[in-house]
Short mmCIF file of C-alpha atoms and ligand atoms in Angstrom, two decimals:
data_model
loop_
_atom_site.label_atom_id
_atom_site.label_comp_id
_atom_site.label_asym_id
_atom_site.label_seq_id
_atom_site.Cartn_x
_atom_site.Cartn_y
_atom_site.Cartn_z
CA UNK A 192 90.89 86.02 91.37
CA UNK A 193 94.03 87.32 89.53
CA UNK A 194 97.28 88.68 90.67
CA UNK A 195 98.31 90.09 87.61
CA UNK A 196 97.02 89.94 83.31
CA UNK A 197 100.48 88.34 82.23
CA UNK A 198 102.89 86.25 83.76
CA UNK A 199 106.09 85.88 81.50
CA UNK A 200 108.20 83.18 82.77
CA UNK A 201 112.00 83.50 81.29
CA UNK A 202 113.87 86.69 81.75
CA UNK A 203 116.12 86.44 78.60
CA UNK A 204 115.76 88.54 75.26
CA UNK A 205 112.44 87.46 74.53
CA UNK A 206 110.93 88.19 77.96
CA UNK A 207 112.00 91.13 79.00
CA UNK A 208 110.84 92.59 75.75
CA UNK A 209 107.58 90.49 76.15
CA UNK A 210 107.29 92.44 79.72
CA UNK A 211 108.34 95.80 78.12
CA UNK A 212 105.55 95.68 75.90
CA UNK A 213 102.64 94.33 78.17
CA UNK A 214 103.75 97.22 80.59
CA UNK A 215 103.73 99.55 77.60
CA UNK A 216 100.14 98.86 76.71
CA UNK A 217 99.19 98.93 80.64
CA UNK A 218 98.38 95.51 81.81
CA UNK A 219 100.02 94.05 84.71
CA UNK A 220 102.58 91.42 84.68
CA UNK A 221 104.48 89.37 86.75
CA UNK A 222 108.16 88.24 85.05
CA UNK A 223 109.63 85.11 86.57
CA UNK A 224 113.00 83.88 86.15
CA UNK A 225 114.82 80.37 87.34
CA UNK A 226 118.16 82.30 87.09
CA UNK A 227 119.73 84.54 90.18
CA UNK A 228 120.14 87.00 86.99
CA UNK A 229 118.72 88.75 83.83
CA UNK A 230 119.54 88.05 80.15
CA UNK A 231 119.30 84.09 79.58
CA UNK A 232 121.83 83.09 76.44
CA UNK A 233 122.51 86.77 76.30
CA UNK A 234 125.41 86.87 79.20
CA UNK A 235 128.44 89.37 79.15
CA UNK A 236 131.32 88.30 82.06
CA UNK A 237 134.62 90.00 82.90
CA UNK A 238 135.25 87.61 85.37
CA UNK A 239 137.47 85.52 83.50
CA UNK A 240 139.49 88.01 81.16
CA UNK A 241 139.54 91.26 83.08
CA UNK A 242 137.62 92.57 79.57
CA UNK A 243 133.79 92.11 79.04
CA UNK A 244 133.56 88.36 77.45
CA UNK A 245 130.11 87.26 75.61
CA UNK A 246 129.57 83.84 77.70
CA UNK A 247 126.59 83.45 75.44
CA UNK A 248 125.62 85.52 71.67
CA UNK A 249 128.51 88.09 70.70
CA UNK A 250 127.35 88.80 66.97
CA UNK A 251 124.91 91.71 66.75
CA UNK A 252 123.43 89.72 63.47
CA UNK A 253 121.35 91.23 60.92
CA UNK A 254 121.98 95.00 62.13
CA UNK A 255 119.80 96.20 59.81
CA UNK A 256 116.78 94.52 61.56
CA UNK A 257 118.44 93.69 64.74
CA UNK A 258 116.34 96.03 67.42
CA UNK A 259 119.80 95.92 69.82
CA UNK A 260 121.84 97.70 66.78
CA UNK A 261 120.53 101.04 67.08
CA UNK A 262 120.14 100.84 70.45
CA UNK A 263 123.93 100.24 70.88
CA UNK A 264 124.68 102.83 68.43
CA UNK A 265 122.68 105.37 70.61
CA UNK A 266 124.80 104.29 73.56
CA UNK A 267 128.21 105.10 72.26
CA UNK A 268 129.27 101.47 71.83
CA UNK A 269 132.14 100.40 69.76
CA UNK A 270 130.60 98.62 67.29
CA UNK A 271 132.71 96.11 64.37
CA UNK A 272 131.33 95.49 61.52
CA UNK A 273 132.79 91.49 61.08
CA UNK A 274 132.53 90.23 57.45
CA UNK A 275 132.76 86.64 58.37
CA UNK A 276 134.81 85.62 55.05
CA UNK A 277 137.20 83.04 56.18
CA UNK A 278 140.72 84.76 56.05
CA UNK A 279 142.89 81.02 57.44
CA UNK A 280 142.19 77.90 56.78
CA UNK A 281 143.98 74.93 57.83
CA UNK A 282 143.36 70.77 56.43
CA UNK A 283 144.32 69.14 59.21
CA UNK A 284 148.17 70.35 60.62
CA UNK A 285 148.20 71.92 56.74
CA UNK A 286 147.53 75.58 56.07
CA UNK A 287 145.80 76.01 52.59
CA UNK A 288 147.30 78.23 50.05
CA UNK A 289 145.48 80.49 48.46
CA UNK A 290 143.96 78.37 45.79
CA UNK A 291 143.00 76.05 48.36
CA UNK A 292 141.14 79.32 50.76
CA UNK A 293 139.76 80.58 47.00
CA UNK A 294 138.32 77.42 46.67
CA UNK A 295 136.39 76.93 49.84
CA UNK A 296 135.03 80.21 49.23
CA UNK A 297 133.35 78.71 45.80
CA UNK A 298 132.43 76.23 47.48
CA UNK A 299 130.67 77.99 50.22
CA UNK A 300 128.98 79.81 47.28
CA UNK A 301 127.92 76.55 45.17
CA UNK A 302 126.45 75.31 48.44
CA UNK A 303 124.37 78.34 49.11
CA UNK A 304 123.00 77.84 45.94
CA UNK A 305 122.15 74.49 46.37
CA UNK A 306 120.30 74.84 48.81
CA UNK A 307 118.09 77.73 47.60
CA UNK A 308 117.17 76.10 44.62
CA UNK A 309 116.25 72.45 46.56
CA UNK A 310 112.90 71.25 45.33
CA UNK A 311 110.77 68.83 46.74
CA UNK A 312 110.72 66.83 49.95
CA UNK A 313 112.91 68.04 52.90
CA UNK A 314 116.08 66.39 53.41
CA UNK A 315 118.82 66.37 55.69
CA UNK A 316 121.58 69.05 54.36
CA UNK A 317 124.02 66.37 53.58
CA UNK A 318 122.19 64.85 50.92
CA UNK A 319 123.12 68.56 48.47
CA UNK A 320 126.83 67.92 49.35
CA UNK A 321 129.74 66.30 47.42
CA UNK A 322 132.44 65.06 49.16
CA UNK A 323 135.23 67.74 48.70
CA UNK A 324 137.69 69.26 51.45
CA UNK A 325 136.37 72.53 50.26
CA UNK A 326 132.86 71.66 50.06
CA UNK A 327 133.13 70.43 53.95
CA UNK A 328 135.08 73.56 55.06
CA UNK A 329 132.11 75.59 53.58
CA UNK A 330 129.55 73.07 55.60
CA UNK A 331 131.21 72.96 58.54
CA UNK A 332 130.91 77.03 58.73
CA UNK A 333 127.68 77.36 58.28
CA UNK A 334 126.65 73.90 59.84
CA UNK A 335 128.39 72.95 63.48
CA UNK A 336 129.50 76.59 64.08
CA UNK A 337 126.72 78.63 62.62
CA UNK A 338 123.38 76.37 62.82
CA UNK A 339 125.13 74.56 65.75
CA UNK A 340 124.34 71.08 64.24
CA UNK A 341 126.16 68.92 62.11
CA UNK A 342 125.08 68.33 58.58
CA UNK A 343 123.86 64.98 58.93
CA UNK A 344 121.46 66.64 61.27
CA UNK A 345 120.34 69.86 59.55
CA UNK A 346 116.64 70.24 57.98
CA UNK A 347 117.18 72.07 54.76
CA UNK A 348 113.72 73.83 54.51
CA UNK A 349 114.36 74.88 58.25
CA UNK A 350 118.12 75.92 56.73
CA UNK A 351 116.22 78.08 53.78
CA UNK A 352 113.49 79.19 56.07
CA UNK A 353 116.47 81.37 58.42
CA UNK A 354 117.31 84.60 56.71
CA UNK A 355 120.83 85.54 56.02
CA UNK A 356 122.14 87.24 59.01
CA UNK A 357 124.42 89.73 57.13
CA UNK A 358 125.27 92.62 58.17
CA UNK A 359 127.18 90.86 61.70
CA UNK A 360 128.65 93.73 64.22
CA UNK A 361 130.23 93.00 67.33
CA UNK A 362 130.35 95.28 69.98
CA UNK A 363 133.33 95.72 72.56
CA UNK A 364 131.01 95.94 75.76
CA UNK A 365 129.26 92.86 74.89
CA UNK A 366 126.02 91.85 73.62
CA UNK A 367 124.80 90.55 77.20
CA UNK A 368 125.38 93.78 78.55
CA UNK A 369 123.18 95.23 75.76
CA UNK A 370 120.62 93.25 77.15
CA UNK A 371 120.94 93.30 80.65
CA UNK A 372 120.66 97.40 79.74
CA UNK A 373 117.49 96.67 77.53
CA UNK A 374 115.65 94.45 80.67
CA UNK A 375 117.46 97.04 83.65
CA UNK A 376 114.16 98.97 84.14
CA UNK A 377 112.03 95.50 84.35
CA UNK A 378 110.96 94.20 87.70
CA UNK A 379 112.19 90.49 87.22
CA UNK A 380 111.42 87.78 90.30
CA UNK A 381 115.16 85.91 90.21
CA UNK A 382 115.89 82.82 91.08
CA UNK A 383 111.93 81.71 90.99
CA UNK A 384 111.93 78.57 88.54
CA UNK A 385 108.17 78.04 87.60
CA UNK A 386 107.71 74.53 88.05
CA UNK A 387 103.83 73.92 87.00
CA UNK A 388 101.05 76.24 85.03
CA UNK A 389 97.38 74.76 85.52
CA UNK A 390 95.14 75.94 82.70
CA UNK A 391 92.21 73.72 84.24
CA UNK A 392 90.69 77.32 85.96
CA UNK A 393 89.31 80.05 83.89
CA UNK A 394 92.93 81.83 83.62
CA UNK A 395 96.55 80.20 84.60
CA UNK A 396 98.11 79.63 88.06
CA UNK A 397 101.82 79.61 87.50
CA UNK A 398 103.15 77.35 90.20
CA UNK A 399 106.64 78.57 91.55
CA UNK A 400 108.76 77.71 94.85
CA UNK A 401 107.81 80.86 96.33
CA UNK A 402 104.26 80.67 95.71
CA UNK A 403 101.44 80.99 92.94
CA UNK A 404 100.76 83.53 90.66
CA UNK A 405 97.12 83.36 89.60
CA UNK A 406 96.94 85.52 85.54
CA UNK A 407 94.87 86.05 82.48
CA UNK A 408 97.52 84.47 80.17
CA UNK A 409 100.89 83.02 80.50
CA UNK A 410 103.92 83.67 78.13
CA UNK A 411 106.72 80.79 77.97
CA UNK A 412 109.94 81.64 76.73
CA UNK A 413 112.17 78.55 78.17
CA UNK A 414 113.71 76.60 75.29
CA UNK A 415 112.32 73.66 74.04
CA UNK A 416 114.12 71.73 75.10
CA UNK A 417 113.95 73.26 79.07
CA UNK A 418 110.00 71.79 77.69
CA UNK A 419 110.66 68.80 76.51
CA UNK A 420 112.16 67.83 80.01
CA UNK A 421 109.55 69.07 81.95
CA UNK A 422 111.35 71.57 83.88
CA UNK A 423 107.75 73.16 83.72
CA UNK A 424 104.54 70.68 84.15
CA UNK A 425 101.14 71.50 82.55
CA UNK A 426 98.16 70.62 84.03
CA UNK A 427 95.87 69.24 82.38
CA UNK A 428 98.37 67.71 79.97
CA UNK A 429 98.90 70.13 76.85
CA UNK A 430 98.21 68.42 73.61
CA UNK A 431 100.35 65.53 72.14
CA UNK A 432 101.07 68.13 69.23
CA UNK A 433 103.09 70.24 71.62
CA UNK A 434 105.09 67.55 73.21
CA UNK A 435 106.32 66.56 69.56
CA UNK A 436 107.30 70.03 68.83
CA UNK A 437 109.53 70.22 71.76
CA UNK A 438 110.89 66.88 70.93
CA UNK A 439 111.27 67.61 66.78
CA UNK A 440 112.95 70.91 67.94
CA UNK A 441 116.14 69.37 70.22
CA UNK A 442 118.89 72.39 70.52
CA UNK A 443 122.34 72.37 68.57
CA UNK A 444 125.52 73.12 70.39
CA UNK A 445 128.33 75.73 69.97
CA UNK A 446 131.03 75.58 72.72
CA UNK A 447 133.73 78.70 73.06
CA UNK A 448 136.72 78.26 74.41
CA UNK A 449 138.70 81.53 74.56
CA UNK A 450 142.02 81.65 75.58
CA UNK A 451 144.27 84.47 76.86
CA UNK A 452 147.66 84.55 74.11
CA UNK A 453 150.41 87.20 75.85
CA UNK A 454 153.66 88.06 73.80
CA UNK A 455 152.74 87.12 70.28
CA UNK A 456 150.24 87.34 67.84
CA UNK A 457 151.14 84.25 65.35
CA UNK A 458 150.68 86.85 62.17
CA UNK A 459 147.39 87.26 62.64
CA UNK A 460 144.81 90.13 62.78
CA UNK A 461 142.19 91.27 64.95
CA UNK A 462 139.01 89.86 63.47
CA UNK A 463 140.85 87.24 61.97
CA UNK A 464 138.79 84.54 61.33
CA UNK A 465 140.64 80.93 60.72
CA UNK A 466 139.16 77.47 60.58
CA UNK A 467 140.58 74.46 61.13
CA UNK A 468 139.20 71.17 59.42
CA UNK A 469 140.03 67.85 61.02
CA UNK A 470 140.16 64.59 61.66
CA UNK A 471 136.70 62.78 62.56
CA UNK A 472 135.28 66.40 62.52
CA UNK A 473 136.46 67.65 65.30
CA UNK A 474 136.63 71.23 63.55
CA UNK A 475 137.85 74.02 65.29
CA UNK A 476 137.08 77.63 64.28
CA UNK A 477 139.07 81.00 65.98
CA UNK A 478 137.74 84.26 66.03
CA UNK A 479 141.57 85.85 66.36
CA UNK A 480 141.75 88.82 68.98
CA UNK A 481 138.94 90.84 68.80
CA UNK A 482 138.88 94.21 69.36
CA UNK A 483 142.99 93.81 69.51
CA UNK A 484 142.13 91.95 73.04
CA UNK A 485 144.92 89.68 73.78
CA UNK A 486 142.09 86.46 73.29
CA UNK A 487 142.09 84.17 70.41
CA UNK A 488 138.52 82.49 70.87
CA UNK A 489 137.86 78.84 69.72
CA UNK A 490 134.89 77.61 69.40
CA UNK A 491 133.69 74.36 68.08
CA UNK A 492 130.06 73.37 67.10
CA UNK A 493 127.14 70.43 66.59
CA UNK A 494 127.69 66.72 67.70
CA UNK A 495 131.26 67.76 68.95
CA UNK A 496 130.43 70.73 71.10
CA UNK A 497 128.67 68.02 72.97
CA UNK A 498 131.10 65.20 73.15
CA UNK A 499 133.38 68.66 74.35
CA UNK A 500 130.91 69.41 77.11
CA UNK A 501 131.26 65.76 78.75
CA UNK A 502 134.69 65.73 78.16
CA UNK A 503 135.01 68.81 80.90
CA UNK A 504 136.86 72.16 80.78
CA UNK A 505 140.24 70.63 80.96
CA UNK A 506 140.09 68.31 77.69
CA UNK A 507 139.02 71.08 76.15
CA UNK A 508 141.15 73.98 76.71
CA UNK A 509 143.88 71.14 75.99
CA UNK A 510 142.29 70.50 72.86
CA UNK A 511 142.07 74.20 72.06
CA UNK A 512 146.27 74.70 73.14
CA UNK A 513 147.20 71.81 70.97
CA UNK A 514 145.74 73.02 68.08
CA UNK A 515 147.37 76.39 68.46
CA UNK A 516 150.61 74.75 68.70
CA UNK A 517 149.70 72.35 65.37
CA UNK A 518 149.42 75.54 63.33
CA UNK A 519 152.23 77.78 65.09
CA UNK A 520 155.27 75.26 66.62
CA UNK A 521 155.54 73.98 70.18
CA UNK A 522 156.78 77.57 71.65
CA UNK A 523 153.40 78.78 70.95
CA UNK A 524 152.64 76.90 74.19
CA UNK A 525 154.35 79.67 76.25
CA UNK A 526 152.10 82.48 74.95
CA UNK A 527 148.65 81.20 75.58
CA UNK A 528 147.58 82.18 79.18
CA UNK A 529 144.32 81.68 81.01
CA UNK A 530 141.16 79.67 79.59
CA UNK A 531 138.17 79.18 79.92
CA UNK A 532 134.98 76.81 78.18
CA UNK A 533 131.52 77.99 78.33
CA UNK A 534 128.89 74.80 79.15
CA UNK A 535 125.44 75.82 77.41
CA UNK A 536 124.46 71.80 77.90
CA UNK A 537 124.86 72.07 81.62
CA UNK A 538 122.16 74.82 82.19
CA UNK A 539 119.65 73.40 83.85
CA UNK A 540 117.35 76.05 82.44
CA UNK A 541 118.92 76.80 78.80
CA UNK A 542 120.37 73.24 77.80
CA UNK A 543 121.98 73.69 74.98
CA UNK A 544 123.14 76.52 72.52
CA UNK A 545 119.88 76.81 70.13
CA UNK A 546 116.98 75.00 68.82
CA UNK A 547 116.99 73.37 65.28
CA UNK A 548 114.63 71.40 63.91
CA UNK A 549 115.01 67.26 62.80
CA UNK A 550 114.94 66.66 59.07
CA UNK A 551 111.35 66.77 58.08
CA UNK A 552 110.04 68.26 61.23
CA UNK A 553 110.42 72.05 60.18
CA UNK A 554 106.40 72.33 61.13
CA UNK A 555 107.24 72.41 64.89
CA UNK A 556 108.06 76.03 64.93
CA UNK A 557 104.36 76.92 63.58
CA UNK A 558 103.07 74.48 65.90
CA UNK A 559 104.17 76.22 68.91
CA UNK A 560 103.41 79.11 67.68
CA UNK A 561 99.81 78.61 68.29
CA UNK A 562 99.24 79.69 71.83
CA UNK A 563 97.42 76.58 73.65
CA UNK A 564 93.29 77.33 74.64
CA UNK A 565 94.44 81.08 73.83
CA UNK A 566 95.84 81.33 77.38
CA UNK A 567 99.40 79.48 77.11
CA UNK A 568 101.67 81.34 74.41
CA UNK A 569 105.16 80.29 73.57
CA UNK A 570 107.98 82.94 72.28
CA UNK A 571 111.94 82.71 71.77
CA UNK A 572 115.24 82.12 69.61
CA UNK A 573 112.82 78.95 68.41
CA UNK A 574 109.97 80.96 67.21
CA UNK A 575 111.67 84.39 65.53
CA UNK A 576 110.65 83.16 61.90
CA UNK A 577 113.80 84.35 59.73
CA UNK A 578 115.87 85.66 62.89
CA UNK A 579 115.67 82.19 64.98
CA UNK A 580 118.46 81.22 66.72
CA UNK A 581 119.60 84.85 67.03
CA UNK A 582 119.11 86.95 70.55
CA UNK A 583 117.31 89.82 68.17
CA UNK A 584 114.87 87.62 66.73
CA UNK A 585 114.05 86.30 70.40
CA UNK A 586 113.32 89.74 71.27
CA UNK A 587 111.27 90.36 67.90
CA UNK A 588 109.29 86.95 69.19
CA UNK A 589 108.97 88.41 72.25
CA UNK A 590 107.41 91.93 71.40
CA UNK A 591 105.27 90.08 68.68
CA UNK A 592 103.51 87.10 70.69
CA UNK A 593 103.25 90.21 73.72
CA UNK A 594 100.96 91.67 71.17
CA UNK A 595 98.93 88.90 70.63
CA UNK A 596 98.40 88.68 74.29
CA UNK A 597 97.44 92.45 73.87
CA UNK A 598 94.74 91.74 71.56
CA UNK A 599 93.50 88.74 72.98
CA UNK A 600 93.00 90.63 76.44
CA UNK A 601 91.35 93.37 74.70
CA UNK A 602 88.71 90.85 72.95
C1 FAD B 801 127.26 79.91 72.89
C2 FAD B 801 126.15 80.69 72.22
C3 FAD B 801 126.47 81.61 71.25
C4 FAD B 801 125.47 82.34 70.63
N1 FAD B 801 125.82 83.28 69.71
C5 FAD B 801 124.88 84.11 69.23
C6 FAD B 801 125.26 85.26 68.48
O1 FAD B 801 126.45 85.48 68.25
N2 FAD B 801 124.28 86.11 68.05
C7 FAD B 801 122.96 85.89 68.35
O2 FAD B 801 122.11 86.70 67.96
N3 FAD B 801 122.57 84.81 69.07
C8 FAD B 801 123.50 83.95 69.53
N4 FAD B 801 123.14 82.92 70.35
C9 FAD B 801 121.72 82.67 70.57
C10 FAD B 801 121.08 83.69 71.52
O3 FAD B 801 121.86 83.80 72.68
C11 FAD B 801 119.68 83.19 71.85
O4 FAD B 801 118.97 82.99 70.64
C12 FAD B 801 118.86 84.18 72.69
O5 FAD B 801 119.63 84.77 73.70
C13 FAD B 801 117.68 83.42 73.26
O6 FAD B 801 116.83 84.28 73.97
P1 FAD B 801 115.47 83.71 74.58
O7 FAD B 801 114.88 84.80 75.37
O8 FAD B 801 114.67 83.09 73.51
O9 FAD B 801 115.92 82.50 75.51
P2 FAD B 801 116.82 82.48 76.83
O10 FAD B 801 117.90 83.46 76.73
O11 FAD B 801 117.18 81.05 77.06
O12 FAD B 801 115.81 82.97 77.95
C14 FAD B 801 114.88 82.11 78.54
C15 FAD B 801 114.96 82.29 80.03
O13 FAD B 801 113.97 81.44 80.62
C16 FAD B 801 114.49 81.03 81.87
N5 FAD B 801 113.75 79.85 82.31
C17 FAD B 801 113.78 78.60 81.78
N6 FAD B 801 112.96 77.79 82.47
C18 FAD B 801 112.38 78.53 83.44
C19 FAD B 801 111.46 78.25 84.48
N7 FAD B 801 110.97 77.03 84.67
N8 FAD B 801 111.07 79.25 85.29
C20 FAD B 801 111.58 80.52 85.13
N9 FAD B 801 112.49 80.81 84.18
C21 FAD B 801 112.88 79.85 83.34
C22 FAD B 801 115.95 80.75 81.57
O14 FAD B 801 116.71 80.74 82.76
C23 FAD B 801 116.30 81.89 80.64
O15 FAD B 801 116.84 83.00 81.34
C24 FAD B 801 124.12 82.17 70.99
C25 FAD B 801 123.79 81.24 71.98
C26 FAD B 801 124.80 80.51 72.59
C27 FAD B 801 124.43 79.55 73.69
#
């Protein structure tokens, strides 16, 4: 007895376009999500600004194999295409010259090939680096605030296996509304975590607070880390393997903290991006007032984002003034307005910004990439090959591992 061919538990990126392409190809699914609404990571609010606000992904990466682009091309959307060169950067309370920025950006390029042409065993990203100001400006980009870890923490062969995300576009309306607009014409259970799938039977029962739903297959698009604490319980046990890869794939961290500035504009432009480098590594990068918005939008990454998220809302909006008045003078303080910090970590049902995987432990992805006794298939951010971490790529997961299901129905 089955209700349905396919449940797909998770109602983000990669499951709606999981459930999209099961309904496409005519088998009947159920989609299941803990949240009271669509879109996961993917999460566009005007609540705090007055202006959509990406609570979640913003950067339409890759456009040129990002599914979303076209889509918000087709749509109208104002779209920016953001080069993500670093136009300010500050050492501490010091702006760099010019030599200094010109610097960093060598750096940035010496690093890049370092890390392409790294033989051998894996290794933890800080073994390439030397111990320059430049040379950690250029990490700290592409570590804490782009990977979301810090380098200490980064696999390189899981670094080289991500492809470079260029072209980046951001679009005014938001990248969670994109979504939301993708998933609008999927029937989505809300608010229905999944707490248990038994594969014991000869299909799944997905166990949920308001009852089970008895399928073929089951599609899991929770983070791993969601997995690793058990949010959802498999029955029998899944194998050991499994259990690892949740573990060897803990998520990274990137925190925003936007803040309204009224009355001035501190010489900078719209798209503006500035970084500040710091003591202990408590870096601090701004994307300056997008889309001329009146919002300069901090945002700080890896081991820190965390400490940020226990330290509470307050501490860091604090954090996020102070530094504005560092680089500008103390009557900066009058221009910045409200504030806000987004709290991945807190989720119950996300926790935390992204996966990444522990030096030497790159072979998690493929692991779970194997779908367990061909009934129990895993998709997501975690599992887009070169697009991971990126809302596109958990779509591209999504439509991929639906098509396995496909197939494996059809057998
Ligand atoms: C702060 C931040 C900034 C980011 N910036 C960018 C960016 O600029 N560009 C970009 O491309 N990407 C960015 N990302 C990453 C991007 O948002 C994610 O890669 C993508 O949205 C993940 O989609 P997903 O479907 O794999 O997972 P999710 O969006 O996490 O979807 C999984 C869903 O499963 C649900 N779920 C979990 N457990 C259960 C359960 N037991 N029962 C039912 N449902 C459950 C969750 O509630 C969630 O809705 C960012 C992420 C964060 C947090």
């Amino acid at each position: 007895m089955k209700d349905v061919d396919v449940v797909i538990i998770g109602a983000g990126s990669a499951g709606l376009a999981a459930a999209k392409t099961v309904r496409q190809a005519g088998l009947t699914f159920k989609l299941v999500e803990a949240m009271d609404r669509i879109g996961g990571r993917a999460w566009t609010s005007s609540e705090h600004f007055g202006v959509p606000f990406d609570i979640g992904c913003a950067w339409l990466h890759a456009g040129d194999r990002n599914p979303y682009f076209p889509e918000a091309q087709a749509a109208g959307w104002t779209m920016y295409h953001h080069d993500m060169e670093l136009d300010h950067l500050y050492l501490r309370h010091q702006k760099a010259d010019d030599i200094a920025l010109a610097e960093m950006r060598r750096a940035d390029v010496a690093l890049r090939v370092l890390l392409e042409s790294h033989k051998g065993e894996d290794d933890r990203l800080s073994s390439l680096l030397s111990g320059s100001h430049a040379m950690r400006a250029a990490t700290t980009f592409i570590g804490p605030m782009d990977f979301g870890r810090d380098d200490d923490e980064i696999s390189i062969a899981d670094f080289n296996a991500a492809a470079d995300l260029e072209p980046n576009y951001f679009t005014k309306e938001g990248f969670g509304a994109l979504v939301a607009r993708f998933g609008g014409d999927v029937e989505v259970e809300l608010s229905t975590p999944v707490r248990k799938i038994r594969w014991d039977g000869p299909g799944v029962a997905c166990e949920t607070d308001r009852g089970t739903i008895r399928a073929s297959v089951v599609i899991v698009t929770a983070s791993p880390a969601v997995l690793a604490f058990e949010e959802i319980k498999f029955f029998p046990d899944i194998p050991d393997s499994y259990v690892e890869a949740f573990f060897d794939l803990p998520m990274g961290m990137l925190t925003k903290i936007p803040v309204a500035i009224k009355g001035g504009r501190f010489d900078l432009k719209p798209f503006d991006d500035l970084l500040i480098e710091r003591h202990a590594r408590h870096d601090l990068y701004f994307l300056c007032f997008p889309f001329d918005l009146d919002l300069m939008v901090g945002f700080v990454g890896g081991a820190f984002a965390w400490e940020m998220s226990a330290a509470g809302e307050a501490a860091g909006v604090d954090f996020v003034t102070d530094r504005i008045c560092d680089m500008f003078g103390n009557d900066a303080r009058k221009h910045v307005g409200r504030a806000m910090m987004t709290d991945w970590g807190a989720e119950r049902f996300v926790r935390g910004a992204y996966a990444a995987a522990r030096p030497g432990k790159v072979g998690a992805r493929a692991t779970l990439m194997r779908p367990v006794a061909d009934k129990i298939f895993f998709a997501g951010e975690a599992l887009a090959g070169p697009l991971i971490q990126t809302c596109g790529g958990a779509r591209l997961s999504g439509e991929a591992v639906a098509r396995d299901v496909i197939k494996e129905l059809a057998a």
